[in-house]
Tab-separated table of C-alpha atoms and ligand atoms in Angstrom:
chain	number	residue	atom	x	y	z
F	1	MET	CA	56.754	-16.059	-24.877
F	2	CYS	CA	53.743	-18.276	-24.132
F	3	TRP	CA	53.543	-21.895	-25.323
F	4	GLY	CA	50.636	-21.272	-27.693
F	5	LEU	CA	52.407	-18.401	-29.390
F	6	ARG	CA	55.603	-20.408	-29.772
F	7	ASN	CA	53.626	-23.365	-31.067
F	8	ARG	CA	51.860	-21.217	-33.675
F	9	LEU	CA	55.137	-19.622	-34.762
F	10	SER	CA	56.705	-23.065	-35.157
F	11	LYS	CA	54.028	-23.926	-37.740
F	12	VAL	CA	55.306	-21.065	-39.888
F	13	ILE	CA	59.025	-20.819	-39.197
F	14	SER	CA	60.341	-24.340	-39.650
F	15	PRO	CA	62.002	-25.596	-36.459
F	16	LYS	CA	64.262	-27.685	-38.719
F	17	THR	CA	65.709	-24.850	-40.822
F	18	GLY	CA	64.685	-21.782	-38.810
F	19	LYS	CA	63.307	-20.376	-42.058
F	20	THR	CA	59.992	-19.807	-43.797
F	21	VAL	CA	58.411	-19.477	-47.219
F	22	MET	CA	55.152	-17.618	-46.697
F	23	LEU	CA	53.002	-17.302	-49.800
F	24	ALA	CA	51.423	-13.836	-49.882
F	25	VAL	CA	48.083	-13.782	-51.693
F	26	ASP	CA	46.348	-10.959	-49.832
F	27	HIS	CA	46.878	-8.363	-52.576
F	28	GLY	CA	43.174	-8.141	-53.461
F	29	TYR	CA	42.432	-6.488	-50.126
F	30	PHE	CA	43.301	-3.169	-51.769
F	31	GLN	CA	44.135	-4.056	-55.399
F	32	GLY	CA	41.042	-6.116	-56.233
F	33	PRO	CA	41.563	-8.851	-58.829
F	34	THR	CA	45.360	-8.611	-59.032
F	35	THR	CA	47.109	-10.081	-62.088
F	36	GLY	CA	47.823	-13.720	-61.343
F	37	LEU	CA	45.211	-13.925	-58.593
F	38	ARG	CA	42.026	-13.292	-60.584
F	39	GLU	CA	40.990	-16.863	-60.006
F	40	LEU	CA	42.580	-17.223	-56.629
F	41	LYS	CA	41.810	-20.863	-55.948
F	42	LYS	CA	43.142	-21.969	-59.321
F	43	ALA	CA	46.286	-19.896	-58.809
F	44	ILE	CA	47.179	-21.046	-55.316
F	45	ASP	CA	46.140	-24.718	-55.197
F	46	PRO	CA	49.296	-25.939	-56.990
F	47	LEU	CA	51.526	-23.641	-54.884
F	48	ILE	CA	50.283	-24.566	-51.414
F	49	PRO	CA	52.390	-27.762	-51.077
F	50	TYR	CA	55.599	-25.705	-51.382
F	51	ALA	CA	54.664	-22.932	-48.937
F	52	ASP	CA	55.030	-22.995	-45.152
F	53	CYS	CA	51.907	-20.902	-44.815
F	54	LEU	CA	49.451	-18.731	-46.696
F	55	PHE	CA	49.120	-15.013	-46.013
F	56	ILE	CA	45.533	-14.296	-46.965
F	57	THR	CA	42.362	-12.385	-46.039
F	58	ARG	CA	39.441	-14.084	-44.346
F	59	GLY	CA	37.175	-13.646	-47.374
F	60	MET	CA	39.507	-15.425	-49.788
F	61	LEU	CA	40.267	-18.054	-47.157
F	62	ARG	CA	36.603	-18.892	-46.631
F	63	ASN	CA	35.790	-18.960	-50.330
F	64	CYS	CA	38.900	-20.281	-52.036
F	65	VAL	CA	40.785	-22.527	-49.625
F	66	ASP	CA	39.719	-26.052	-48.705
F	67	PRO	CA	39.126	-26.240	-44.918
F	68	GLN	CA	40.991	-29.544	-45.005
F	69	THR	CA	44.152	-27.749	-46.143
F	70	LYS	CA	47.343	-28.677	-44.360
F	71	SER	CA	48.631	-25.143	-44.853
F	72	PRO	CA	48.846	-22.939	-41.753
F	73	ILE	CA	47.011	-19.656	-42.233
F	74	PHE	CA	48.344	-16.197	-41.461
F	75	LEU	CA	45.452	-13.796	-41.702
F	76	ARG	CA	45.638	-10.207	-42.956
F	77	VAL	CA	43.432	-8.291	-40.576
F	78	SER	CA	43.836	-4.701	-41.788
F	79	GLY	CA	42.333	-2.821	-44.712
F	80	GLY	CA	40.361	0.198	-45.840
F	81	PRO	CA	41.477	2.224	-48.854
F	82	SER	CA	41.727	0.845	-52.381
F	83	ILE	CA	44.389	1.615	-54.982
F	84	LEU	CA	42.074	4.396	-56.206
F	85	LYS	CA	42.985	6.491	-53.163
F	86	ASP	CA	46.138	8.583	-52.914
F	87	ASP	CA	46.444	7.832	-49.223
F	88	LEU	CA	46.827	4.112	-48.682
F	89	SER	CA	47.673	4.619	-45.032
F	90	ASP	CA	44.039	5.065	-44.009
F	91	GLU	CA	43.809	1.483	-42.755
F	92	HIS	CA	41.836	0.048	-39.863
F	93	ILE	CA	41.719	-3.337	-38.206
F	94	THR	CA	38.964	-5.076	-40.155
F	95	THR	CA	39.022	-8.653	-38.878
F	96	SER	CA	38.553	-9.525	-35.226
F	97	MET	CA	40.683	-11.772	-33.066
F	98	THR	CA	37.636	-13.996	-32.523
F	99	GLU	CA	37.411	-14.479	-36.273
F	100	ALA	CA	41.130	-15.287	-36.480
F	101	LEU	CA	40.666	-17.924	-33.756
F	102	ARG	CA	37.511	-19.277	-35.424
F	103	LEU	CA	39.443	-19.645	-38.678
F	104	ASN	CA	42.209	-21.477	-36.824
F	105	ALA	CA	44.805	-18.908	-37.889
F	106	VAL	CA	48.384	-19.316	-36.724
F	107	GLY	CA	48.947	-15.571	-36.888
F	108	VAL	CA	47.546	-12.194	-37.840
F	109	GLY	CA	49.152	-9.478	-39.942
F	110	MET	CA	48.638	-5.795	-40.613
F	111	SER	CA	50.446	-2.901	-42.291
F	112	ILE	CA	51.990	0.112	-40.650
F	113	PHE	CA	52.547	3.209	-42.760
F	114	VAL	CA	55.559	4.966	-41.305
F	115	GLY	CA	55.764	8.435	-42.853
F	116	GLY	CA	52.197	8.122	-44.147
F	117	VAL	CA	49.328	10.504	-43.370
F	118	ASN	CA	47.907	7.999	-40.878
F	119	GLU	CA	51.226	6.790	-39.521
F	120	SER	CA	50.263	7.338	-35.907
F	121	ARG	CA	46.966	5.454	-36.134
F	122	THR	CA	48.488	2.439	-37.904
F	123	VAL	CA	51.347	2.210	-35.394
F	124	ALA	CA	48.911	2.509	-32.482
F	125	ASN	CA	46.720	-0.147	-34.125
F	126	LEU	CA	49.725	-2.457	-34.219
F	127	GLY	CA	50.309	-1.970	-30.494
F	128	LYS	CA	46.623	-2.685	-29.798
F	129	LEU	CA	46.643	-5.748	-32.038
F	130	VAL	CA	49.685	-7.121	-30.201
F	131	ASN	CA	47.935	-6.519	-26.842
F	132	GLU	CA	44.903	-8.462	-27.998
F	133	ALA	CA	46.739	-11.182	-29.905
F	134	GLU	CA	49.007	-12.017	-26.985
F	135	GLU	CA	45.924	-12.742	-24.837
F	136	TYR	CA	45.374	-15.711	-27.140
F	137	GLY	CA	48.943	-16.693	-27.957
F	138	MET	CA	48.551	-15.353	-31.502
F	139	PRO	CA	51.676	-14.035	-33.281
F	140	VAL	CA	51.480	-10.692	-35.065
F	141	LEU	CA	53.202	-9.924	-38.365
F	142	ALA	CA	53.785	-6.229	-39.028
F	143	ILE	CA	54.197	-5.144	-42.633
F	144	THR	CA	56.218	-2.026	-43.302
F	145	ALA	CA	54.100	-0.709	-46.143
F	146	VAL	CA	55.868	1.834	-48.316
F	147	GLY	CA	54.037	4.854	-49.709
F	148	LYS	CA	54.685	6.057	-53.257
F	149	GLU	CA	56.931	8.863	-52.081
F	150	MET	CA	58.953	6.805	-49.571
F	151	ALA	CA	62.431	5.546	-50.469
F	152	ARG	CA	63.010	1.853	-49.910
F	153	ASP	CA	66.394	2.358	-48.326
F	154	GLU	CA	68.134	1.205	-45.173
F	155	ARG	CA	67.318	4.387	-43.282
F	156	TYR	CA	63.587	4.271	-43.961
F	157	LEU	CA	63.097	0.497	-43.751
F	158	GLY	CA	65.316	0.362	-40.666
F	159	LEU	CA	63.090	2.959	-39.012
F	160	ALA	CA	59.852	1.175	-39.932
F	161	CYS	CA	61.095	-2.306	-38.925
F	162	ARG	CA	62.409	-1.068	-35.608
F	163	MET	CA	59.144	0.736	-34.866
F	164	ALA	CA	57.236	-2.481	-35.595
F	165	ALA	CA	59.509	-4.437	-33.269
F	166	GLU	CA	59.160	-1.791	-30.556
F	167	GLN	CA	55.375	-2.205	-30.669
F	168	GLY	CA	55.827	-5.927	-30.019
F	169	ALA	CA	55.401	-7.472	-33.486
F	170	HIS	CA	56.593	-11.084	-33.533
F	171	ILE	CA	57.607	-11.053	-37.213
F	172	VAL	CA	58.282	-8.073	-39.471
F	173	LYS	CA	57.791	-8.083	-43.211
F	174	THR	CA	59.707	-5.519	-45.192
F	175	TYR	CA	61.511	-4.992	-48.494
F	176	TYR	CA	65.062	-5.894	-49.373
F	177	CYS	CA	67.438	-2.946	-49.760
F	178	ASP	CA	71.150	-2.147	-49.941
F	179	ASN	CA	72.762	-2.606	-46.526
F	180	PHE	CA	69.910	-4.884	-45.493
F	181	LYS	CA	72.203	-6.383	-42.848
F	182	GLU	CA	71.909	-3.123	-40.904
F	183	VAL	CA	68.104	-3.299	-41.004
F	184	VAL	CA	68.285	-6.850	-39.613
F	185	LYS	CA	70.814	-5.910	-36.932
F	186	ALA	CA	68.559	-3.190	-35.543
F	187	CYS	CA	65.407	-5.326	-35.536
F	188	PRO	CA	65.544	-8.075	-32.898
F	189	VAL	CA	62.535	-9.973	-34.246
F	190	PRO	CA	62.556	-12.235	-37.318
F	191	ILE	CA	62.317	-10.431	-40.655
F	192	VAL	CA	60.786	-11.789	-43.863
F	193	ILE	CA	60.960	-9.957	-47.156
F	194	ALA	CA	58.155	-9.189	-49.577
F	195	GLY	CA	59.122	-9.615	-53.202
F	196	GLY	CA	57.605	-6.381	-54.487
F	197	LYS	CA	56.752	-5.863	-58.150
F	198	LYS	CA	57.417	-8.732	-60.562
F	199	ILE	CA	61.018	-8.803	-61.731
F	200	ASP	CA	63.050	-11.292	-63.735
F	201	GLU	CA	63.000	-14.730	-62.069
F	202	LYS	CA	66.761	-14.919	-61.613
F	203	ASP	CA	66.821	-11.441	-60.063
F	204	ALA	CA	64.053	-12.421	-57.651
F	205	LEU	CA	66.006	-15.521	-56.636
F	206	GLN	CA	69.095	-13.377	-56.145
F	207	MET	CA	67.113	-10.998	-53.957
F	208	ALA	CA	65.871	-13.905	-51.818
F	209	ARG	CA	69.426	-15.295	-51.618
F	210	ASN	CA	70.805	-11.900	-50.524
F	211	ALA	CA	68.059	-11.456	-47.943
F	212	ILE	CA	68.745	-14.862	-46.383
F	213	ASP	CA	72.499	-14.235	-46.421
F	214	ASP	CA	71.896	-10.901	-44.700
F	215	GLY	CA	69.841	-12.463	-41.910
F	216	ALA	CA	66.205	-12.640	-43.032
F	217	VAL	CA	64.339	-15.733	-41.837
F	218	GLY	CA	62.578	-16.060	-45.156
F	219	VAL	CA	60.116	-14.513	-47.550
F	220	ASP	CA	56.460	-13.583	-47.587
F	221	MET	CA	56.379	-13.419	-51.348
F	222	GLY	CA	53.539	-12.971	-53.795
F	223	ARG	CA	53.856	-11.439	-57.259
F	224	ASN	CA	57.281	-12.857	-58.059
F	225	ILE	CA	55.736	-16.280	-57.560
F	226	PHE	CA	52.165	-16.135	-58.820
F	227	GLN	CA	52.933	-13.729	-61.710
F	228	SER	CA	55.846	-15.862	-62.896
F	229	GLU	CA	55.551	-17.690	-66.200
F	230	ASN	CA	55.956	-20.806	-64.095
F	231	PRO	CA	54.641	-20.218	-60.551
F	232	VAL	CA	55.264	-23.785	-59.338
F	233	GLY	CA	58.859	-23.707	-60.597
F	234	MET	CA	59.355	-20.356	-58.933
F	235	ILE	CA	58.037	-21.347	-55.515
F	236	LYS	CA	60.103	-24.542	-55.635
F	237	ALA	CA	63.185	-22.488	-56.472
F	238	ILE	CA	62.479	-19.974	-53.695
F	239	ASN	CA	61.913	-22.846	-51.292
F	240	ALA	CA	65.328	-24.283	-52.194
F	241	VAL	CA	67.032	-20.935	-51.544
F	242	VAL	CA	65.292	-20.446	-48.207
F	243	HIS	CA	65.290	-23.972	-46.773
F	244	LYS	CA	68.130	-25.719	-48.582
F	245	ASN	CA	70.563	-22.861	-48.870
F	246	ALA	CA	70.585	-23.321	-52.664
F	247	SER	CA	72.702	-20.996	-54.777
F	248	VAL	CA	70.940	-18.745	-57.269
F	249	ASP	CA	72.161	-20.918	-60.157
F	250	ASP	CA	70.938	-24.131	-58.545
F	251	ALA	CA	67.609	-22.561	-57.709
F	252	PHE	CA	67.266	-21.204	-61.240
F	253	ASN	CA	67.892	-24.718	-62.583
F	254	ILE	CA	65.021	-25.953	-60.434
F	255	TYR	CA	62.837	-23.247	-61.957
F	256	GLU	CA	63.917	-24.061	-65.520
F	257	LYS	CA	63.477	-27.805	-65.018
F	258	GLU	CA	59.916	-27.326	-63.811
F	259	LYS	CA	59.222	-25.108	-66.841
F	260	LYS	CA	60.072	-27.953	-69.160
R	1	LIG	C1	50.664	-5.919	-49.545
R	1	LIG	C2	51.275	-7.100	-48.907
R	1	LIG	C3	51.701	-8.228	-49.751
R	1	LIG	O1	51.391	-9.420	-49.095
R	1	LIG	C4	53.179	-8.099	-49.950
R	1	LIG	O2	53.450	-6.980	-50.694
R	1	LIG	C5	53.864	-9.377	-50.499
R	1	LIG	O3	53.648	-9.551	-51.773
R	1	LIG	P1	54.674	-9.185	-52.926
R	1	LIG	O4	55.787	-10.211	-52.842
R	1	LIG	O5	53.836	-9.326	-54.147
R	1	LIG	O6	55.201	-7.795	-52.693
R	1	LIG	O7	51.425	-7.145	-47.727
R	1	LIG	O8	50.662	-4.859	-48.660
């Protein structure tokens, strides 16, 4: 792996803990003004100090993030259909590598839709993105997007993660599931979990705890942080689970304390 790529990855995955808390705020790329992110700048400014990087689109980056930010930027570079479409898999690469370099990104990310109508195109796009990104020492995050009809189980997520790794992704983002250990075992590149729909804070902390215990290198979490009653408390608590090996109870205390 080239020096530049390793250097960029080290800005995201802490060399001290080997873990990462990525803050996912790219949801608007197909959901529009998502609950909790309507006023994106207001929502994320207080969270940035507790995240290892932001996962964001170029438009929100340019308009809502201070260029003097200390936060490394992972750029979502795919898009196309909105939530109004039945087929979310109809994605293309929408942001160029030149733009990612111009924006000083430490990585680029896109979704693959295994089992989706456009599965083949999105997987091929991942391969092409890796080809291009590696020319510049840019890591690629592959997101195993799950269609409405797809089960989030070990068999399906294991398939999607492995396919992403086979195409050369440097990090894979997926969902937590029963037997997650098996998904990790079969995917020789670092895995981060998305949080999915908002759930109870303690349950979200438990999910993060389980994922780390099962071998994930961290989270790329959005809604369970920014839709929480107390987003700062929640990201601090997640950070403690990921980087300080905190128990769920200890992390929940951090959340509760911040609430007060
Ligand atoms: C959407 C994404 C989101 O970044 C991802 O789902 C993480 O956010 P959340 O924790 O809200 O699920 O990639 O395709």
